[in-house]
């Protein structure tokens, strides 16, 4: 039974790949010559076969043919969309893709074993590098990646607002994925956490916009953009907290003779920067500029005054 | 036993490769396409052999030539190229490849991966720069030591910074697996120092070494936990007993979306009264440091220090040479 199903779908695929014009279901039934005579049984089986091809990624288009009143659905496979372009992958390149596939685990439903078989073979292998990242909702990614590949405008709800976006890139940062693109309504480039996107809808028109010359994702150093005058702040960080600073604040740290570190930050939002430094409690100290140091001190004194006032 | 659709997927990938390489041994096909030998031989000789476009006459059926342990295919021009990648497949390859690029040194393997990713992106009309990966702690030595330890089932010694208590401790742990919760990556482990199961945030492990000692599988089984190579979703429970009520400005309402709360009441003068669980006094003090200095603790459960913010401010001011 499975062999018969396999032969029938392969024959259906052979007809579609060899057809120069769209074929109706009846024409395909005649050409494949393996479907049941009973019309209801045929439709059921034909529908399942189409679904199997679509699930595999076969880009089967359905169009209407015939004159008005006598039109019928016809099926067409655009060979340009079906065939993998000649990538000319070298053995070393295929081997590296396999290595990446074996090294990195995306937690979710995405699998690329089928992809690697299309590219020339999948090899299960032990890797010296291992990392895992969460992928979240598979369907959202599939559609967002299609939108940014085909440059299709995309609308969705985010933070209670409806947005129309020209998607530029998908970015993984801090265990979350972000979509960055131009919001047409505000003509500004914004980033959105993909797990907070709802009511996603992809436009029909391809190549609706042009990608900027250089692409960059969201900047998560909130203190590095704002309306304050830009300053370079130097912060002395205790040795015990160097690792935390390097991994959480994305900043290189120079180590001094005592083993402590001095980090330099570009600051354009003073309050946001002071918030970050305060997370380090007394394990860090703003060295310069002096006005930022004084601002931090003043904030702490105000906190103490409020406390004393409420306890009075 | 492969399903018909799985055999179909393998055939439409394998046939183009066979044609391009002008034949191959059965063993190589079995390995490359994860196609069980008997199933593949059956599909080649009893299924594919009968496939071709209408009218299915011998001159347009696929020709299979099987000799000894080698196979060749002809008359299958329409299957001479594989099916294109789906968007999900291309995205998955790009995401994994870009993550690996962040973890390996720039050498010849690095450059082969870069060129491979360019080709993968091009085939669906994308640009590999459209997938950006920041590995975060995955790029660190501590992450790599942790993975090695998990892979080889070895104990670890770590120095861990407890953010909520503001102190570092040395621990011997038996790693169980990695987990993800919201923005962070965690290590689940049995902590021999605490004699209990613990969850450590990876970016707060400030030193790690792999031990020669194996993890004690029998002991862990007795605790009804088992090591896993696959990261899991973690769910943390917040303290029920430790709680505090804060009076904060509405401009600080971000705390309501960031932290679990027991109640939020709107008050006069654009203020909010927020009651929330408190995991430690240091945690509460840090929270107060992040709020507008006008915020105050108006009620604290037993064991929760209503002076937590004041005390931390005092400590920090002392660092700046401003003691009382």
mmCIF file of C-alpha atoms in Angstrom, chain A residues 2-3 5-7 9-11 13-15 17-18 30-33 52-53 56-59 81-90 92-94 96-97 99-101 103-107 110-123 126-127 129-135 138 141-142 145-146 148-151 167-178 193 211 215 217 236 238 240-241 243-244 247-248 250 275-286 293 296-297 299-304 306-308 310-311, chain B residues 4-5 7-14 17 20 31-35 42-43 46-48 50-54 56 77-97 99-100 103-104 109-110 112-113 115-117 119-120 122-127 129-135 137-138 141-143 147 151-152 161 163 166 168 178 180 182-185 201 203-206 229-233 282 286 288-291 293-297 306-307 309-310 312-317 319-322 324:
data_model
loop_
_atom_site.group_PDB
_atom_site.id
_atom_site.type_symbol
_atom_site.label_atom_id
_atom_site.label_comp_id
_atom_site.label_asym_id
_atom_site.label_seq_id
_atom_site.Cartn_x
_atom_site.Cartn_y
_atom_site.Cartn_z
ATOM 1 C CA UNK A 2 2.810 2.397 0.959
ATOM 2 C CA UNK A 3 4.694 1.451 -2.242
ATOM 3 C CA UNK A 5 1.130 5.553 -2.634
ATOM 4 C CA UNK A 6 4.796 6.373 -3.225
ATOM 5 C CA UNK A 7 4.575 5.390 -6.914
ATOM 6 C CA UNK A 9 2.766 10.592 -5.835
ATOM 7 C CA UNK A 10 5.996 10.220 -7.832
ATOM 8 C CA UNK A 11 3.945 9.870 -11.035
ATOM 9 C CA UNK A 13 5.104 14.868 -9.478
ATOM 10 C CA UNK A 14 6.491 13.642 -12.824
ATOM 11 C CA UNK A 15 3.367 14.920 -14.621
ATOM 12 C CA UNK A 17 7.227 18.763 -13.556
ATOM 13 C CA UNK A 18 6.823 17.836 -17.240
ATOM 14 C CA UNK A 30 -6.023 10.326 -16.486
ATOM 15 C CA UNK A 31 -2.248 10.791 -16.824
ATOM 16 C CA UNK A 32 -1.234 9.265 -13.472
ATOM 17 C CA UNK A 33 -3.584 6.394 -14.082
ATOM 18 C CA UNK A 52 1.957 15.392 0.853
ATOM 19 C CA UNK A 53 3.684 17.357 -1.914
ATOM 20 C CA UNK A 56 7.448 18.580 1.456
ATOM 21 C CA UNK A 57 7.730 22.155 0.179
ATOM 22 C CA UNK A 58 6.614 21.553 -3.441
ATOM 23 C CA UNK A 59 5.328 24.978 -4.622
ATOM 24 C CA UNK A 81 10.354 27.804 -7.869
ATOM 25 C CA UNK A 82 10.609 24.009 -7.603
ATOM 26 C CA UNK A 83 14.240 23.436 -8.446
ATOM 27 C CA UNK A 84 17.084 24.256 -6.090
ATOM 28 C CA UNK A 85 19.399 26.665 -7.932
ATOM 29 C CA UNK A 86 22.814 25.251 -8.731
ATOM 30 C CA UNK A 87 24.639 26.208 -5.535
ATOM 31 C CA UNK A 88 27.910 24.559 -6.491
ATOM 32 C CA UNK A 89 28.465 23.595 -2.861
ATOM 33 C CA UNK A 90 31.928 22.197 -2.220
ATOM 34 C CA UNK A 92 33.969 21.391 2.621
ATOM 35 C CA UNK A 93 30.936 23.688 2.578
ATOM 36 C CA UNK A 94 28.463 20.802 2.859
ATOM 37 C CA UNK A 96 30.476 22.635 7.550
ATOM 38 C CA UNK A 97 26.696 22.907 7.188
ATOM 39 C CA UNK A 99 28.739 20.267 11.400
ATOM 40 C CA UNK A 100 26.600 23.313 12.244
ATOM 41 C CA UNK A 101 23.480 21.170 12.141
ATOM 42 C CA UNK A 103 26.516 21.314 16.850
ATOM 43 C CA UNK A 104 23.646 23.711 17.378
ATOM 44 C CA UNK A 105 20.254 22.666 18.653
ATOM 45 C CA UNK A 106 17.277 24.869 17.976
ATOM 46 C CA UNK A 107 14.616 24.039 20.502
ATOM 47 C CA UNK A 110 12.587 23.258 12.910
ATOM 48 C CA UNK A 111 14.654 20.510 11.338
ATOM 49 C CA UNK A 112 17.199 20.777 8.591
ATOM 50 C CA UNK A 113 17.939 17.093 7.928
ATOM 51 C CA UNK A 114 15.679 17.257 4.865
ATOM 52 C CA UNK A 115 17.431 20.460 3.787
ATOM 53 C CA UNK A 116 20.842 18.817 3.995
ATOM 54 C CA UNK A 117 19.651 15.803 2.023
ATOM 55 C CA UNK A 118 18.553 18.241 -0.710
ATOM 56 C CA UNK A 119 21.997 19.829 -0.606
ATOM 57 C CA UNK A 120 23.794 16.495 -0.977
ATOM 58 C CA UNK A 121 23.537 14.517 2.238
ATOM 59 C CA UNK A 122 23.048 14.649 5.967
ATOM 60 C CA UNK A 123 25.670 13.154 8.256
ATOM 61 C CA UNK A 126 29.859 14.161 17.087
ATOM 62 C CA UNK A 127 30.726 17.821 17.496
ATOM 63 C CA UNK A 129 30.999 22.641 19.736
ATOM 64 C CA UNK A 130 27.588 22.448 21.287
ATOM 65 C CA UNK A 131 25.026 25.143 21.851
ATOM 66 C CA UNK A 132 21.273 25.359 22.051
ATOM 67 C CA UNK A 133 18.892 28.195 21.389
ATOM 68 C CA UNK A 134 15.152 28.400 21.680
ATOM 69 C CA UNK A 135 13.260 29.003 18.453
ATOM 70 C CA UNK A 138 7.849 27.699 14.195
ATOM 71 C CA UNK A 141 9.493 32.192 11.879
ATOM 72 C CA UNK A 142 8.632 30.461 8.640
ATOM 73 C CA UNK A 145 11.638 34.654 7.043
ATOM 74 C CA UNK A 146 9.578 34.325 3.872
ATOM 75 C CA UNK A 148 12.070 39.273 4.629
ATOM 76 C CA UNK A 149 13.445 36.998 1.873
ATOM 77 C CA UNK A 150 10.792 38.100 -0.608
ATOM 78 C CA UNK A 151 10.748 41.684 0.688
ATOM 79 C CA UNK A 167 11.162 43.393 7.512
ATOM 80 C CA UNK A 168 14.965 43.652 7.364
ATOM 81 C CA UNK A 169 16.366 40.954 9.634
ATOM 82 C CA UNK A 170 15.811 38.405 12.394
ATOM 83 C CA UNK A 171 18.109 38.608 15.396
ATOM 84 C CA UNK A 172 18.744 36.271 18.314
ATOM 85 C CA UNK A 173 19.784 38.013 21.505
ATOM 86 C CA UNK A 174 19.438 37.138 25.188
ATOM 87 C CA UNK A 175 17.276 34.029 24.586
ATOM 88 C CA UNK A 176 14.805 35.895 22.387
ATOM 89 C CA UNK A 177 14.334 36.504 18.688
ATOM 90 C CA UNK A 178 13.688 40.017 17.380
ATOM 91 C CA UNK A 193 10.270 40.593 20.052
ATOM 92 C CA UNK A 211 16.998 46.769 1.931
ATOM 93 C CA UNK A 215 21.856 45.984 8.131
ATOM 94 C CA UNK A 217 19.875 44.643 14.566
ATOM 95 C CA UNK A 236 35.864 50.850 37.796
ATOM 96 C CA UNK A 238 35.570 44.854 40.986
ATOM 97 C CA UNK A 240 34.393 39.613 41.174
ATOM 98 C CA UNK A 241 31.933 41.220 38.740
ATOM 99 C CA UNK A 243 32.372 38.351 33.910
ATOM 100 C CA UNK A 244 28.908 39.657 34.621
ATOM 101 C CA UNK A 247 28.332 39.224 29.313
ATOM 102 C CA UNK A 248 25.536 41.612 30.319
ATOM 103 C CA UNK A 250 28.523 44.034 25.912
ATOM 104 C CA UNK A 275 20.390 52.293 36.440
ATOM 105 C CA UNK A 276 22.803 49.776 34.919
ATOM 106 C CA UNK A 277 25.695 50.832 37.138
ATOM 107 C CA UNK A 278 23.472 50.649 40.239
ATOM 108 C CA UNK A 279 22.720 46.986 39.471
ATOM 109 C CA UNK A 280 26.368 46.365 40.385
ATOM 110 C CA UNK A 281 25.786 47.896 43.838
ATOM 111 C CA UNK A 282 29.089 48.807 45.515
ATOM 112 C CA UNK A 283 31.065 46.549 43.181
ATOM 113 C CA UNK A 284 31.417 49.362 40.634
ATOM 114 C CA UNK A 285 32.184 53.079 40.698
ATOM 115 C CA UNK A 286 31.774 55.742 38.036
ATOM 116 C CA UNK A 293 29.249 60.429 39.280
ATOM 117 C CA UNK A 296 24.382 58.924 40.821
ATOM 118 C CA UNK A 297 25.271 60.188 44.309
ATOM 119 C CA UNK A 299 19.948 59.958 43.255
ATOM 120 C CA UNK A 300 21.003 57.747 46.163
ATOM 121 C CA UNK A 301 20.745 60.645 48.591
ATOM 122 C CA UNK A 302 17.218 61.413 47.297
ATOM 123 C CA UNK A 303 16.258 57.775 47.879
ATOM 124 C CA UNK A 304 17.548 58.014 51.443
ATOM 125 C CA UNK A 306 12.374 59.721 50.815
ATOM 126 C CA UNK A 307 12.954 56.797 53.142
ATOM 127 C CA UNK A 308 13.695 59.075 56.111
ATOM 128 C CA UNK A 310 8.293 58.235 55.115
ATOM 129 C CA UNK A 311 9.643 56.899 58.413
ATOM 130 C CA UNK B 4 5.713 6.748 2.170
ATOM 131 C CA UNK B 5 6.207 10.528 2.458
ATOM 132 C CA UNK B 7 10.671 7.729 1.281
ATOM 133 C CA UNK B 8 9.361 10.261 -1.256
ATOM 134 C CA UNK B 9 11.417 13.054 0.349
ATOM 135 C CA UNK B 10 14.560 10.891 0.265
ATOM 136 C CA UNK B 11 14.025 9.839 -3.354
ATOM 137 C CA UNK B 12 13.589 13.383 -4.703
ATOM 138 C CA UNK B 13 16.810 14.398 -2.918
ATOM 139 C CA UNK B 14 18.807 11.257 -3.719
ATOM 140 C CA UNK B 17 22.642 13.555 -6.375
ATOM 141 C CA UNK B 20 25.073 14.480 -10.803
ATOM 142 C CA UNK B 31 24.707 6.804 4.834
ATOM 143 C CA UNK B 32 24.164 10.057 2.974
ATOM 144 C CA UNK B 33 20.368 9.921 2.806
ATOM 145 C CA UNK B 34 19.557 7.841 5.933
ATOM 146 C CA UNK B 35 17.734 5.419 3.660
ATOM 147 C CA UNK B 42 12.864 -1.958 -2.963
ATOM 148 C CA UNK B 43 11.923 1.653 -3.807
ATOM 149 C CA UNK B 46 9.907 -1.800 -7.545
ATOM 150 C CA UNK B 47 8.666 1.797 -7.440
ATOM 151 C CA UNK B 48 10.939 4.331 -9.158
ATOM 152 C CA UNK B 50 7.784 2.345 -12.972
ATOM 153 C CA UNK B 51 7.720 6.134 -12.759
ATOM 154 C CA UNK B 52 7.616 8.493 -15.695
ATOM 155 C CA UNK B 53 5.237 10.904 -17.383
ATOM 156 C CA UNK B 54 2.247 9.723 -19.368
ATOM 157 C CA UNK B 56 4.369 5.405 -19.163
ATOM 158 C CA UNK B 77 15.912 14.720 -16.351
ATOM 159 C CA UNK B 78 12.943 16.279 -14.564
ATOM 160 C CA UNK B 79 14.372 14.949 -11.276
ATOM 161 C CA UNK B 80 17.952 15.969 -12.069
ATOM 162 C CA UNK B 81 17.807 18.908 -9.646
ATOM 163 C CA UNK B 82 16.626 18.698 -6.024
ATOM 164 C CA UNK B 83 13.610 20.476 -4.645
ATOM 165 C CA UNK B 84 14.445 23.990 -3.423
ATOM 166 C CA UNK B 85 14.836 24.659 0.289
ATOM 167 C CA UNK B 86 11.767 25.854 2.158
ATOM 168 C CA UNK B 87 12.033 29.149 4.016
ATOM 169 C CA UNK B 88 12.026 27.302 7.335
ATOM 170 C CA UNK B 89 14.838 24.995 6.213
ATOM 171 C CA UNK B 90 16.970 27.870 4.961
ATOM 172 C CA UNK B 91 16.327 29.871 8.116
ATOM 173 C CA UNK B 92 17.238 26.920 10.321
ATOM 174 C CA UNK B 93 20.518 26.345 8.459
ATOM 175 C CA UNK B 94 21.379 30.040 8.583
ATOM 176 C CA UNK B 95 20.578 30.334 12.292
ATOM 177 C CA UNK B 96 22.659 27.282 13.181
ATOM 178 C CA UNK B 97 25.506 28.267 10.886
ATOM 179 C CA UNK B 99 25.611 30.565 15.802
ATOM 180 C CA UNK B 100 28.478 28.185 15.030
ATOM 181 C CA UNK B 103 31.771 29.768 18.485
ATOM 182 C CA UNK B 104 34.625 28.710 16.185
ATOM 183 C CA UNK B 109 36.383 25.808 8.348
ATOM 184 C CA UNK B 110 35.105 29.282 9.255
ATOM 185 C CA UNK B 112 33.823 27.402 4.193
ATOM 186 C CA UNK B 113 30.871 27.958 6.504
ATOM 187 C CA UNK B 115 30.533 30.797 1.813
ATOM 188 C CA UNK B 116 28.063 27.931 2.396
ATOM 189 C CA UNK B 117 25.710 30.272 4.278
ATOM 190 C CA UNK B 119 24.812 30.130 -0.985
ATOM 191 C CA UNK B 120 21.992 28.894 1.250
ATOM 192 C CA UNK B 122 20.923 33.198 -2.029
ATOM 193 C CA UNK B 123 18.855 30.198 -3.029
ATOM 194 C CA UNK B 124 15.747 31.630 -1.365
ATOM 195 C CA UNK B 125 16.502 35.247 -2.283
ATOM 196 C CA UNK B 126 17.742 36.274 1.163
ATOM 197 C CA UNK B 127 21.008 37.675 2.402
ATOM 198 C CA UNK B 129 23.151 39.264 7.038
ATOM 199 C CA UNK B 130 19.392 39.075 7.548
ATOM 200 C CA UNK B 131 19.944 36.550 10.337
ATOM 201 C CA UNK B 132 21.930 38.002 13.244
ATOM 202 C CA UNK B 133 22.997 35.827 16.148
ATOM 203 C CA UNK B 134 24.441 36.985 19.435
ATOM 204 C CA UNK B 135 25.514 33.808 21.244
ATOM 205 C CA UNK B 137 27.110 33.228 27.235
ATOM 206 C CA UNK B 138 27.401 30.475 24.592
ATOM 207 C CA UNK B 141 34.719 29.418 28.206
ATOM 208 C CA UNK B 142 32.320 28.618 31.046
ATOM 209 C CA UNK B 143 29.642 27.524 28.584
ATOM 210 C CA UNK B 147 28.885 21.420 27.795
ATOM 211 C CA UNK B 151 28.592 15.475 27.470
ATOM 212 C CA UNK B 152 31.044 13.413 29.543
ATOM 213 C CA UNK B 161 27.545 34.872 42.170
ATOM 214 C CA UNK B 163 22.582 38.171 42.540
ATOM 215 C CA UNK B 166 25.113 39.530 46.623
ATOM 216 C CA UNK B 168 29.902 34.459 45.675
ATOM 217 C CA UNK B 178 20.531 23.404 30.525
ATOM 218 C CA UNK B 180 15.827 28.471 29.317
ATOM 219 C CA UNK B 182 12.602 34.213 29.521
ATOM 220 C CA UNK B 183 15.866 36.027 28.732
ATOM 221 C CA UNK B 184 18.362 33.722 30.392
ATOM 222 C CA UNK B 185 20.082 30.393 30.130
ATOM 223 C CA UNK B 201 21.990 31.301 35.833
ATOM 224 C CA UNK B 203 25.989 34.361 33.218
ATOM 225 C CA UNK B 204 26.417 34.360 37.010
ATOM 226 C CA UNK B 205 28.826 31.428 37.059
ATOM 227 C CA UNK B 206 32.057 33.371 37.292
ATOM 228 C CA UNK B 229 21.362 16.827 26.713
ATOM 229 C CA UNK B 230 18.290 18.711 25.506
ATOM 230 C CA UNK B 231 17.602 22.104 27.058
ATOM 231 C CA UNK B 232 14.229 22.434 28.715
ATOM 232 C CA UNK B 233 11.839 25.273 29.459
ATOM 233 C CA UNK B 282 19.035 42.521 48.301
ATOM 234 C CA UNK B 286 18.063 46.669 43.955
ATOM 235 C CA UNK B 288 14.178 50.356 44.790
ATOM 236 C CA UNK B 289 17.464 51.629 43.314
ATOM 237 C CA UNK B 290 15.959 51.227 39.835
ATOM 238 C CA UNK B 291 12.790 53.169 40.661
ATOM 239 C CA UNK B 293 13.856 57.957 44.259
ATOM 240 C CA UNK B 294 10.345 58.957 45.424
ATOM 241 C CA UNK B 295 9.340 55.264 45.709
ATOM 242 C CA UNK B 296 8.932 53.832 49.209
ATOM 243 C CA UNK B 297 8.096 50.595 51.035
ATOM 244 C CA UNK B 306 11.649 47.797 54.635
ATOM 245 C CA UNK B 307 15.051 49.557 54.891
ATOM 246 C CA UNK B 309 16.787 50.333 49.589
ATOM 247 C CA UNK B 310 18.169 52.723 52.203
ATOM 248 C CA UNK B 312 21.995 49.505 49.761
ATOM 249 C CA UNK B 313 22.163 53.243 48.999
ATOM 250 C CA UNK B 314 24.315 53.638 52.102
ATOM 251 C CA UNK B 315 26.664 50.866 50.984
ATOM 252 C CA UNK B 316 27.086 52.389 47.537
ATOM 253 C CA UNK B 317 27.597 55.915 48.881
ATOM 254 C CA UNK B 319 32.086 53.232 47.936
ATOM 255 C CA UNK B 320 32.046 56.862 46.728
ATOM 256 C CA UNK B 321 33.672 57.974 50.011
ATOM 257 C CA UNK B 322 30.432 59.330 51.492
ATOM 258 C CA UNK B 324 27.636 59.005 57.418
#
